[in-house]
Coordinates of C-alpha atoms and ligand atoms in Angstrom, one line a residue:
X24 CA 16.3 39.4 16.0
X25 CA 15.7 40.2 12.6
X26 CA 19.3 41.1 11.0
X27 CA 22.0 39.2 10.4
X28 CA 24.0 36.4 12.0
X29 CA 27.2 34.8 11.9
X30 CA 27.0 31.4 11.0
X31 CA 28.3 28.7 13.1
X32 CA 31.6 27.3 11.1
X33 CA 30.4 24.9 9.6
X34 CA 31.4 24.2 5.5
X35 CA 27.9 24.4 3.8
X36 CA 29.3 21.0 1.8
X37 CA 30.1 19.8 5.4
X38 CA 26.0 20.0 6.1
X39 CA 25.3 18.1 2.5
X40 CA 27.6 15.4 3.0
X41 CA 25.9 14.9 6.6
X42 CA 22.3 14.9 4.6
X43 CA 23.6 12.4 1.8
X44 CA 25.0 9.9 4.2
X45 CA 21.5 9.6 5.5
X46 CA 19.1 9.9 3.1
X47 CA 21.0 8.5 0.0
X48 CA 19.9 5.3 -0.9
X49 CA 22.6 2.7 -3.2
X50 CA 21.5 1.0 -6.3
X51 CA 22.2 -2.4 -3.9
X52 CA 20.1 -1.3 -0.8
X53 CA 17.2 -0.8 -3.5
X54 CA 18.0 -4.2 -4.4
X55 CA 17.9 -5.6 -0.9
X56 CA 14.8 -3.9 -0.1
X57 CA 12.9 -5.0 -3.8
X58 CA 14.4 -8.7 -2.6
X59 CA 12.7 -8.3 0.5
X60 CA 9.5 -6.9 -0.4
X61 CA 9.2 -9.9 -2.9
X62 CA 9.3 -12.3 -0.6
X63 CA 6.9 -10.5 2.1
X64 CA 4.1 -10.5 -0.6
X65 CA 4.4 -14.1 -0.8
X66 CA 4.0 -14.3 2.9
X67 CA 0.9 -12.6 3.0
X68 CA -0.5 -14.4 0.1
X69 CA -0.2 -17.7 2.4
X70 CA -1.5 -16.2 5.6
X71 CA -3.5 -13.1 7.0
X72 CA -1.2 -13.0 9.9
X73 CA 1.6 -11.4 8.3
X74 CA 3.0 -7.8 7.5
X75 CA 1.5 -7.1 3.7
X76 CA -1.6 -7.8 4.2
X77 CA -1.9 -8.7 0.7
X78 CA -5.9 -8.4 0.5
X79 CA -8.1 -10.4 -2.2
X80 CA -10.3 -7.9 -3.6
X81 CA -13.1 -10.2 -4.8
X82 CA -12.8 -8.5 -7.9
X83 CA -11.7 -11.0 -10.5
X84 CA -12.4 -9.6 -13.9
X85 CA -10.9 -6.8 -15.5
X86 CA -13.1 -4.7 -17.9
X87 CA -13.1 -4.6 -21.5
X88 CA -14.2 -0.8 -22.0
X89 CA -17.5 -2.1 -23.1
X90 CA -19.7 -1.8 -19.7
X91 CA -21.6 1.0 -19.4
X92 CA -24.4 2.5 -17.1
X93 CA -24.7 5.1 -14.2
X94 CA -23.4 5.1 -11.1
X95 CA -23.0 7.0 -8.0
X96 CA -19.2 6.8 -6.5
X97 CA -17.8 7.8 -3.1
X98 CA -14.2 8.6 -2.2
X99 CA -13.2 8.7 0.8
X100 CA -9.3 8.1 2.4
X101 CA -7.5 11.0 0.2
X102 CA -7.2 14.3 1.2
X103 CA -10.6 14.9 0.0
X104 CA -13.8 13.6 0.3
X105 CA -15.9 13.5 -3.0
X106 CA -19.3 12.8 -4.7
X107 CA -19.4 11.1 -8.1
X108 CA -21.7 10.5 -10.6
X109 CA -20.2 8.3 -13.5
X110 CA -21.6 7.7 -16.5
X111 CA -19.9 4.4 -18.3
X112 CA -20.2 5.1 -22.3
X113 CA -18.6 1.8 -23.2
X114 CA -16.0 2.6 -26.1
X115 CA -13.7 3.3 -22.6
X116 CA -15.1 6.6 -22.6
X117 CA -16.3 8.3 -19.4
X118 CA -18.7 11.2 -18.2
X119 CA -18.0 12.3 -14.8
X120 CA -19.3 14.6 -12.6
X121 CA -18.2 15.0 -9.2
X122 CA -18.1 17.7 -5.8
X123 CA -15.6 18.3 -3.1
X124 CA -16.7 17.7 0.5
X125 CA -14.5 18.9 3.4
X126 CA -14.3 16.2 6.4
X127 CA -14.4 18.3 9.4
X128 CA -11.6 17.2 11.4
X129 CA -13.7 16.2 14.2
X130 CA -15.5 13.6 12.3
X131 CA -12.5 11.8 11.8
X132 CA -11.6 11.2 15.2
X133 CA -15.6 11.0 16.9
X134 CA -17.8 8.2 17.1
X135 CA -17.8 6.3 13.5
X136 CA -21.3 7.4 13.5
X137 CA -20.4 11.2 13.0
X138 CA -18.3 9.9 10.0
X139 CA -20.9 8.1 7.8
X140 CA -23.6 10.4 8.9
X141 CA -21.2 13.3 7.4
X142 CA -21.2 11.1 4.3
X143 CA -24.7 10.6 4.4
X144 CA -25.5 13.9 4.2
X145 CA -23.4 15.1 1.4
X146 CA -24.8 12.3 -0.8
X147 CA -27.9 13.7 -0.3
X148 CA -26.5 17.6 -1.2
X149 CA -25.0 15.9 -4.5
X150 CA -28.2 14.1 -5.2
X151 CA -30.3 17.3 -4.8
X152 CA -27.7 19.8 -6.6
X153 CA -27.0 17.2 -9.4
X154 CA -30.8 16.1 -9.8
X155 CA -29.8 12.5 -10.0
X156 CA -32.7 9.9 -10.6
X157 CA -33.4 7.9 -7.7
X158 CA -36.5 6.5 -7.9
X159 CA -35.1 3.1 -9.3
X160 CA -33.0 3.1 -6.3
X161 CA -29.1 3.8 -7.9
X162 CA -26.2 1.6 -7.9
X163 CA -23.6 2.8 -5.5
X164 CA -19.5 1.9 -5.7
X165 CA -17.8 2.7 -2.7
X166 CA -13.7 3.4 -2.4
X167 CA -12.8 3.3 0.9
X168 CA -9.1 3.9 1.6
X169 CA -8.4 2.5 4.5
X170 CA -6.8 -1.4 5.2
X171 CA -10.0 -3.5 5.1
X172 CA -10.8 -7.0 5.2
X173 CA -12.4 -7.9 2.4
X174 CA -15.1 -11.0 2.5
X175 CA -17.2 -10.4 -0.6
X176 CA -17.3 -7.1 -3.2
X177 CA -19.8 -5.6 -0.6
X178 CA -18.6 -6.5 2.5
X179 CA -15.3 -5.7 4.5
X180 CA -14.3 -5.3 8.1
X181 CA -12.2 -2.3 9.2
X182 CA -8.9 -3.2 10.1
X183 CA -7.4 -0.2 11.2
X184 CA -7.5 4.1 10.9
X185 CA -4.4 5.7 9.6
X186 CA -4.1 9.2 7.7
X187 CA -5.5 11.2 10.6
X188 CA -8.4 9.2 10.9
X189 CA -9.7 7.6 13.8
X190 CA -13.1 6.9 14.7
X191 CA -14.7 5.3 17.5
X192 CA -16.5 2.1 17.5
X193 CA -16.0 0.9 14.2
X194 CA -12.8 -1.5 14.0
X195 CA -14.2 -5.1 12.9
X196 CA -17.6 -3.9 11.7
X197 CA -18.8 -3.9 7.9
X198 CA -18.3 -1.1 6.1
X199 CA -21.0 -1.2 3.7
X200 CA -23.2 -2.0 6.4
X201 CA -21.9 1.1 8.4
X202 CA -23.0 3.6 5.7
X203 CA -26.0 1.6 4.5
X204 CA -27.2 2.4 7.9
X205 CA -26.4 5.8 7.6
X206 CA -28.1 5.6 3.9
X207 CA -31.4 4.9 5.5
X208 CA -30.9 7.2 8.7
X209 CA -31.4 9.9 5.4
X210 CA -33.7 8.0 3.6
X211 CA -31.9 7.9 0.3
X212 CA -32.3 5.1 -2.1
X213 CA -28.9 4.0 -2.7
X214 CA -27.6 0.6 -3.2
X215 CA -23.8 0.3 -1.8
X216 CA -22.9 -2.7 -4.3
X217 CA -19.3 -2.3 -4.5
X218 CA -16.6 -1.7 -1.4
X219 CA -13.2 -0.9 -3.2
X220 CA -9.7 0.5 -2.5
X221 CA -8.4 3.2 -4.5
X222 CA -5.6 1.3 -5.7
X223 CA -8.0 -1.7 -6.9
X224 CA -9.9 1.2 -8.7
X225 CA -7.0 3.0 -10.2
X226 CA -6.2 -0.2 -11.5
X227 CA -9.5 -0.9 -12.8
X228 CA -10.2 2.4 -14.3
X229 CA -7.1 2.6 -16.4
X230 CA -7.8 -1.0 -17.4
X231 CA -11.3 0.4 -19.0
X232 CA -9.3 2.7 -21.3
X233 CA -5.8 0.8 -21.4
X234 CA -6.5 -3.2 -21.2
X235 CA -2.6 -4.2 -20.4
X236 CA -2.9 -2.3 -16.8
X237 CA -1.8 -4.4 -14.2
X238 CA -0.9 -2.5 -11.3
X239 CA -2.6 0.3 -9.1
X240 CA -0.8 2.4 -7.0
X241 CA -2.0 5.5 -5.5
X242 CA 1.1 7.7 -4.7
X243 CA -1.1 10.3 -2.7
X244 CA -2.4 11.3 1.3
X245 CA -1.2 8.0 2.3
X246 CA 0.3 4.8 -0.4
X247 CA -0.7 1.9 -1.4
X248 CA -0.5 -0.8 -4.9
X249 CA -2.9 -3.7 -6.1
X250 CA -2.0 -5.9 -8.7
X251 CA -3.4 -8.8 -10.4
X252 CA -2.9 -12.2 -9.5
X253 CA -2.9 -15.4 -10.5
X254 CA -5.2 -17.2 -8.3
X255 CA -3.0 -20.1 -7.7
X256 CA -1.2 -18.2 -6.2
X257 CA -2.6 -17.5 -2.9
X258 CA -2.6 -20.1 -0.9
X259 CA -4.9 -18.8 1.9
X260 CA -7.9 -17.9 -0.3
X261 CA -10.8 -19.9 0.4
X262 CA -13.5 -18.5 -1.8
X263 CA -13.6 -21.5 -3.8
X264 CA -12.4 -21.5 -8.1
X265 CA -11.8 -18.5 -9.7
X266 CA -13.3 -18.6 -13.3
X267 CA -11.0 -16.3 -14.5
X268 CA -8.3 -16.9 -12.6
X269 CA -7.5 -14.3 -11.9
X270 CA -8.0 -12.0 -8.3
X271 CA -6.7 -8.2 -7.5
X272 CA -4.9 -7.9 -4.7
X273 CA -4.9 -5.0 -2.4
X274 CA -1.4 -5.3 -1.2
X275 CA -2.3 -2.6 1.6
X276 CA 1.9 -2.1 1.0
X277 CA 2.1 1.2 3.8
X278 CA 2.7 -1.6 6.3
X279 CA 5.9 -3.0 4.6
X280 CA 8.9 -3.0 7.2
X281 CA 6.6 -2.7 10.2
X282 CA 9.5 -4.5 11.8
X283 CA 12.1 -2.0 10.3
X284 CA 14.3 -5.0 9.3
X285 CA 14.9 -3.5 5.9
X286 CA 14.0 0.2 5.1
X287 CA 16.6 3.5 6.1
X288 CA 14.6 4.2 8.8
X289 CA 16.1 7.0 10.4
X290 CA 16.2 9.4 13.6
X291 CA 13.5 11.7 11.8
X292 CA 11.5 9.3 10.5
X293 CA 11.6 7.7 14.3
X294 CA 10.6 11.1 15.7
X295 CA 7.7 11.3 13.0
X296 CA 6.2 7.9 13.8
X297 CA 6.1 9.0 17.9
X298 CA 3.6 11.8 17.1
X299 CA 1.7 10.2 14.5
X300 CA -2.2 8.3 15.4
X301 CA -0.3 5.2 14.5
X302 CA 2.7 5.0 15.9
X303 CA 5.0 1.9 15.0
X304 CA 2.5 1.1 11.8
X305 CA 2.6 1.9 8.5
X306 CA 6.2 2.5 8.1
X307 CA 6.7 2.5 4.3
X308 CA 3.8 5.2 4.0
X309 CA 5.4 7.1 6.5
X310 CA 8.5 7.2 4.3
X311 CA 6.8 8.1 0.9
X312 CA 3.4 9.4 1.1
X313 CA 2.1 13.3 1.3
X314 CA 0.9 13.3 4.9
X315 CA 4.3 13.0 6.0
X316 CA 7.0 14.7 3.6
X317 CA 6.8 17.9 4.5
X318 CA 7.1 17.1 8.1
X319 CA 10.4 15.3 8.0
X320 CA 11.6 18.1 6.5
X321 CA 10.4 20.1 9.4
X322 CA 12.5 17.6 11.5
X323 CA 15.7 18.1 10.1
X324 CA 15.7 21.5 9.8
X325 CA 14.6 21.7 13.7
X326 CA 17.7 19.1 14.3
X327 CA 20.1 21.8 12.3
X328 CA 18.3 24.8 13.7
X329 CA 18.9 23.5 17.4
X330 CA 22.5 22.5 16.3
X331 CA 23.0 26.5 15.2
X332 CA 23.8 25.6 11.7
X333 CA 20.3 26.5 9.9
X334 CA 19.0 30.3 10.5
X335 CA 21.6 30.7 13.3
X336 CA 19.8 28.8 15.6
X337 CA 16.6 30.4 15.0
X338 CA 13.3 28.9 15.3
X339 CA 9.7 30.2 15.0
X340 CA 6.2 28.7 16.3
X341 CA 5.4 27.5 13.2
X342 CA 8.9 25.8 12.2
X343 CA 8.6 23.9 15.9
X344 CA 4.5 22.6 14.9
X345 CA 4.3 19.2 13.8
X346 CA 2.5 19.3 10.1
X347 CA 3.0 23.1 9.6
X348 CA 5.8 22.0 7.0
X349 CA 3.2 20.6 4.4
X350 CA 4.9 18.5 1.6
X351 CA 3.3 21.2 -1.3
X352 CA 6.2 23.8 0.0
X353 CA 8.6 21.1 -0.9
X354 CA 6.8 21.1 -4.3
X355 CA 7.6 24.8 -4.1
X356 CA 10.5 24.9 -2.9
X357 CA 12.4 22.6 -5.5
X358 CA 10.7 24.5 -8.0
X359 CA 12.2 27.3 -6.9
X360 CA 15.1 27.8 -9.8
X361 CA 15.4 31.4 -9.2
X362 CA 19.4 32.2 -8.3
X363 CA 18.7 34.0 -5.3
X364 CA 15.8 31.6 -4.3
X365 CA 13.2 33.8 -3.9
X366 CA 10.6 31.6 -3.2
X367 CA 12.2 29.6 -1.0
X368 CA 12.9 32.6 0.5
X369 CA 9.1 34.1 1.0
X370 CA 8.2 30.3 2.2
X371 CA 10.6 30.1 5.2
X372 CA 10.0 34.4 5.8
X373 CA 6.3 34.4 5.4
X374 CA 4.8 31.0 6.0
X375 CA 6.9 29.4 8.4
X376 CA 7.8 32.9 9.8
X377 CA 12.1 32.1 10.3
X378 CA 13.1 36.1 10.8
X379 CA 16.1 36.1 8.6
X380 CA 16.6 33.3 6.0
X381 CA 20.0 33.9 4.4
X382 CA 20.8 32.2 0.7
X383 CA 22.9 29.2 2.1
X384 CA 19.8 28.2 4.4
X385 CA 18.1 28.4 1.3
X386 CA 20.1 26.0 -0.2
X387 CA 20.4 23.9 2.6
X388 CA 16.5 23.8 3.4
X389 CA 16.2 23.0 -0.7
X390 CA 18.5 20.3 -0.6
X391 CA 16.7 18.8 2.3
X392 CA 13.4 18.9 0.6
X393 CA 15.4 17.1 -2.4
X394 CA 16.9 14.2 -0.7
X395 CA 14.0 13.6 1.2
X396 CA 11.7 13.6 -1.6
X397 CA 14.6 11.6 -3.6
X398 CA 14.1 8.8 -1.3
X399 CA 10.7 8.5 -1.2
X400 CA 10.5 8.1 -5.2
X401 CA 13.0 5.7 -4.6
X402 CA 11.4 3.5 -2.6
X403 CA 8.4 4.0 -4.1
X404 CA 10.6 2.6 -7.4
X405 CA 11.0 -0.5 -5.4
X406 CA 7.4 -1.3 -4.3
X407 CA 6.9 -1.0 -7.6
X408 CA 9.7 -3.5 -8.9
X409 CA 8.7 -5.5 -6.3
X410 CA 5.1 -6.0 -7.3
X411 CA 6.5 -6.1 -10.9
X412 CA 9.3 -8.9 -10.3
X413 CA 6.1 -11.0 -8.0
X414 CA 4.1 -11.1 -11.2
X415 CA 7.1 -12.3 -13.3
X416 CA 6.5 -9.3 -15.5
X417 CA 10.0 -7.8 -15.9
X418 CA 10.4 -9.3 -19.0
X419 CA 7.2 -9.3 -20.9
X420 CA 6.5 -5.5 -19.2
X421 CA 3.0 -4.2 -18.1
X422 CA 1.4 -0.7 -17.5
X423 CA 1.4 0.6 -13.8
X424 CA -1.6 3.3 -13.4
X425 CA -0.5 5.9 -10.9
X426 CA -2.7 8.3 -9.2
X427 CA -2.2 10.4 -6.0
X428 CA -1.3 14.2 -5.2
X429 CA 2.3 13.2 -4.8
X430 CA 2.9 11.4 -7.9
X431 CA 1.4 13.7 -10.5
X432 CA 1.8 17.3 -8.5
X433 CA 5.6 16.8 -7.0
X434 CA 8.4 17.7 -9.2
X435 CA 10.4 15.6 -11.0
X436 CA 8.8 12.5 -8.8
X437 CA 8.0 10.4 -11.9
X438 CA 11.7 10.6 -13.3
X439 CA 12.9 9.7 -10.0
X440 CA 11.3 6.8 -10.0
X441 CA 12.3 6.0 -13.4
X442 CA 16.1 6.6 -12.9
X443 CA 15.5 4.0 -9.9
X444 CA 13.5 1.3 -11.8
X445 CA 16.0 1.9 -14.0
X446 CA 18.9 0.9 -11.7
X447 CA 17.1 -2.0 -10.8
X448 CA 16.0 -3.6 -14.1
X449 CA 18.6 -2.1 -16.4
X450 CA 17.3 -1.8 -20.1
X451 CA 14.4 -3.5 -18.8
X452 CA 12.6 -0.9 -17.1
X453 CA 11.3 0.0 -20.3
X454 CA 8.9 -2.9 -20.2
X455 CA 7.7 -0.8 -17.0
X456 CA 5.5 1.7 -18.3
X457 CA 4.3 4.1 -15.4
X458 CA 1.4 6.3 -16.4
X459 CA -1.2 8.7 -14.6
X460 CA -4.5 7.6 -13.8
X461 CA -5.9 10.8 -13.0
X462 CA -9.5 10.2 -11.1
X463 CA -9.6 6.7 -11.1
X464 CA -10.2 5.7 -7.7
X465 CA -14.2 7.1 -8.4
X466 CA -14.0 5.8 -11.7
X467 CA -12.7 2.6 -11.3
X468 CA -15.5 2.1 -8.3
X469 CA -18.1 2.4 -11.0
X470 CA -16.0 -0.2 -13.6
X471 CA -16.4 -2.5 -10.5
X472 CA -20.5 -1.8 -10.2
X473 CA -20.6 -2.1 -13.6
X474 CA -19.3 -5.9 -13.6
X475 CA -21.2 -6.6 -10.6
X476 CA -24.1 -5.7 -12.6
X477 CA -23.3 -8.0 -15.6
Ligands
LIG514 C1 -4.4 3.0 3.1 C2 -4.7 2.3 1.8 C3 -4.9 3.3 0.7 C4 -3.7 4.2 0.6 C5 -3.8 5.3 -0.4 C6 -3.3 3.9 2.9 O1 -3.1 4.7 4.1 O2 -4.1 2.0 4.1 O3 -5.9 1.5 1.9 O4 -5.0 2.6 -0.5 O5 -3.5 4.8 1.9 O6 -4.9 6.1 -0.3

C-alpha cells in the first residue's frame, strides 16, 4: 500500500502524553539517581566486587603542558579504530597526525588473535605511509576502551567485551601483552608503555592544555567518566603511597544500575538489552550511549506501528532490523525544523523504507527521537553530578572534558545536560564547566607516555 490511511483514533496529544509518562524524568528522580550513584562509587572504591568498578588507573600525575616528545597512539573501543602519531610541543600545544582503520566486523567477534593481528597490521600501514622513525624502537600509548583491570600503567586484564565486541580467548589475559605479541608477530619495534581508557585520556589531554580538568567522560559508541581522586580515598588500593596523592579513576560507569534498582528502565530498554552481546550488563550505557539510541527508537515506533497508531500499522524490513535505526537519523531527525518535516520525511520514506509517512507520524517519530535523547542527556547530567558531588567539587567547581560522537555531534545534547545539572545544583552548576575535548583519548595516551618517560 502506498496511499493513504485512516488513522486509528487516537488524539496525536493522546500518543505524547503516553511517551512523556515514560521517558520523562523529574528534577527528584535525578536526585535519587545522583544520591545513588554517589554512594555506589564509594562502594567500589572499597572493593572490586561491586557494580562501578571504580578502576585505579595507575596514573597519578596530571601534566603541566610542559612534556613533550613523540609518540605513537592507538584507539581502539569507539566506533573507529585509529593510528596516531603525536607530537608533544610542551607550551600545551599538540601536532597530531592520525588514519582511520575499519574493524572488520569479523575480527570483533573471532579468536582475540584476529583482533590484535588486525591492529598489528595497520600499525605497520601507518608506520610505512607516515615514514615514522623506528630504529630507536618508539614509545607506544595504548587506549583501550573496554572495562580492564588495571595492575600497573602497562598491564591490565580484560574484564569483559561490550560495544559489539567479543573475541575469543582473551578474558583475563594482559592486554599489552596480547598486542606486544602481535607487535613482534610483525616485527615492528614498538614499545607498548602505556595501557589507558579513553576517559583517563580525555581527562589527561585537556589537562595538558586546561590544568583545572578533573573529569573525563567520553559521551560516544559506548560511556564512560574518570575522575581524580584523592588517594585516601580508596580503601582497596594496595599499591603502596601515592606521592602525589593523587590516582585517576576509571569509573567504568556503563555498569551503573546493573541491578536496575534505580534507573527508568523501561519495556524498550528491556527488549534492547535481550538482543544485545551483553545482555543484563551495562545498563546505564545502554540508556545513553550511540550504539543504542537509535535502536530504542526503533522499538517504540515498532510498539506503535503494531498498535496501528504509527504509519497505520505499517512496517518495513528495515523498521523491524535491530540497529537499522542508527542514533545519527535522530541527529537528523531533530534537526529537521522544516514545517512540513521534510527530512524526517525522506528518512522514514527512503532509508527505513515506511511506504507512506504522513506529517503527524512525523511528529510523532520526532518527538520520540526527543524524549529519548532528552533522557539520555539527563542521565548523563547525573553521572556527571554524581562524580562532581564524590569529589566535593560542587562548590569550588572544576572542568569536565567531554569527548564522544554523541556529545559533540547530537543536537542540543550539551544544553540538555546543562538544564539538568542545572536542576540539580541550582546556581551552582556554573561551577560545572562542561567542555569538548575533541581527540583526546589518542592525545591523552601520549600525555600518559610522556610522564612515564619522565
Ligand atoms: C567501556 C569503557 C569506555 C566507554 C567509552 C564503555 O563501553 O566499557 O571502558 O571508556 O565505553 O568508550
Amino acid at each position: 500500500m502506498t496511499g493513504k490511511y485512516t488513522y486509528r483514533e487516537i488524539d496525536e496529544s493522546t500518543v505524547y502524553s503516553e511517551l512523556e509518562d515514560v521517558f520523562i524524568l523529574s528534577p527528584q528522580r535525578l536526585r535519587d539517581i545522583c544520591k545513588v550513584f554517589v554512594k555506589e562509587m564509594e562502594k567500589g572504591l572499597e572493593s572490586d566486587d561491586c557494580t562501578l568498578k571504580m578502576i585505579p588507573s595507575f596514573v597519578t600525575n596530571r601534566p603541566t603542558g610542559k612534556e613533550v616528545g613523540t609518540y605513537l597512539a592507538l584507539d581502539l573501543g569507539g566506533t573507529n579504530f585509529r593510528v596516531c602519531e603525536i607530537n608533544l610541543e610542551g607550551q600545551s600545544k599538540v601536532r597530531l597526525r592520525a588514519k582511520k582503520f575499519t574493524i572488520p566486523d569479523s575480527a570483533k567477534t573471532a579468536d582475540q588473535s584476529v583482533l590484535f593481528d588486525f591492529l598489528a597490521e595497520s600499525i605497520a600501514i601507518f608506520i610505512k605511509e607516515y615514514n615514522i622513525n623506528t630504529e630507536n624502537d618508539i614509545n607506544l600509548g595504548f587506549t583501550f576502551s573496554f572495562p580492564v583491570q588495571q595492575t600497573a600503567l602497562n598491564k591490565g586484564t580484560i574484564l569483559l567485551w561490550n560495544k559489539g565486541f567479543n573475541c575469543a580467548n582473551s578474558i583475563g589475559k594482559d592486554v599489552v601483552t596480547l598486542l606486544s605479541e602481535a607487535l613482534t608477530r610483525k616485527q615492528l619495534k614498538v614499545n607498548v608503555v602505556a595501557l589507558v581508557n579513553d576517559t583517563v585520556g580525555t581527562l589527561m589531554s585537556h589537562a595538558y592544555v586546561d590544568p583545572g580538568t578533573c573529569v573525563g567522560v567520553i559521551l560516544g559508541t559506548g560511556t564512560n567518566a574518570a575522575y581524580v581522586e584523592s588517594a585516601d580515598a580508596i580503601p582497596k588500593w594496595k599499591g603502596g603511597p601515592i606521592k602525589s596523592n593523587e590516582m585517576i579513576i576509571n569509573s567504568e560507569w556503563g555498569a551503573f544500575d546493573n541491578e536496575r534498582k534505580v534507573l527508568p528502565w523501561t519495556k524498550f530498554d528491556q527488549q534492547q538489552d535481550d538482543q544485545s552481546t551483553n545482555p543484563g550488563k551495562q545498563t546505564y550505557e545502554k540508556m545513553i550511549s550511540g550504539m543504542y539510541l537509535g535502536e530504542i527508537v526503533r522499538l517504540v515506533c515498532k510498539d506503535l506501528i503494531e498498535r496501528k497508531i504509527l504509519f497505520g500499522g505499517m512496517s518495513s524490513t528495515e523498521m523491524d532490523t535491530p540497529g537499522k535505526f542508527e542514533t545519527a537519523y535522530m541527529s537528523r531527525i531533530e534537526r529537521d525544523h522544516t514545517a512540513e518535516l521534510t527530512d524526517t520525511k525522506m528518512v522514514l520514506q527512503e532509508i527505513l523504507k515506511i511506504p507512506y509517512v504522513a506529517p503527524r507520524d512525523r511528529r510523532i517519530v520526532r518527538r520520540i527521537c526527543e524524549l529519548v535523547a532528552i533522557r539520555a542527556a539527563r542521565l548523563a547530567a547525573c553521572g556527571v553530578a554524581a562524580v562532581v558531588t564524590k569529589m566535593n567539587r560542587v562548590d569550588t567547581g572544576c572542568t569536565v572534558a567531554i569527548d564522544g560522537s554523541v556529545y559533540e555531534h547530537y543536537p542540543h545534547f550539551d544544553n540538555r545536560m546543562r538544564d539538568a545539572l542545572h536542576e540539580l545544583f541550582g546556581m551552582f552548576s556554573e561551577n560545572v564547566s562542561l567542555q569538548l575535548g575533541k581527540d583526546g583519548s589518542g592525545i591523552g595516551a601520549a600525555v600518559i607516555a610522556a610522564l612515564a618517560d619522565k
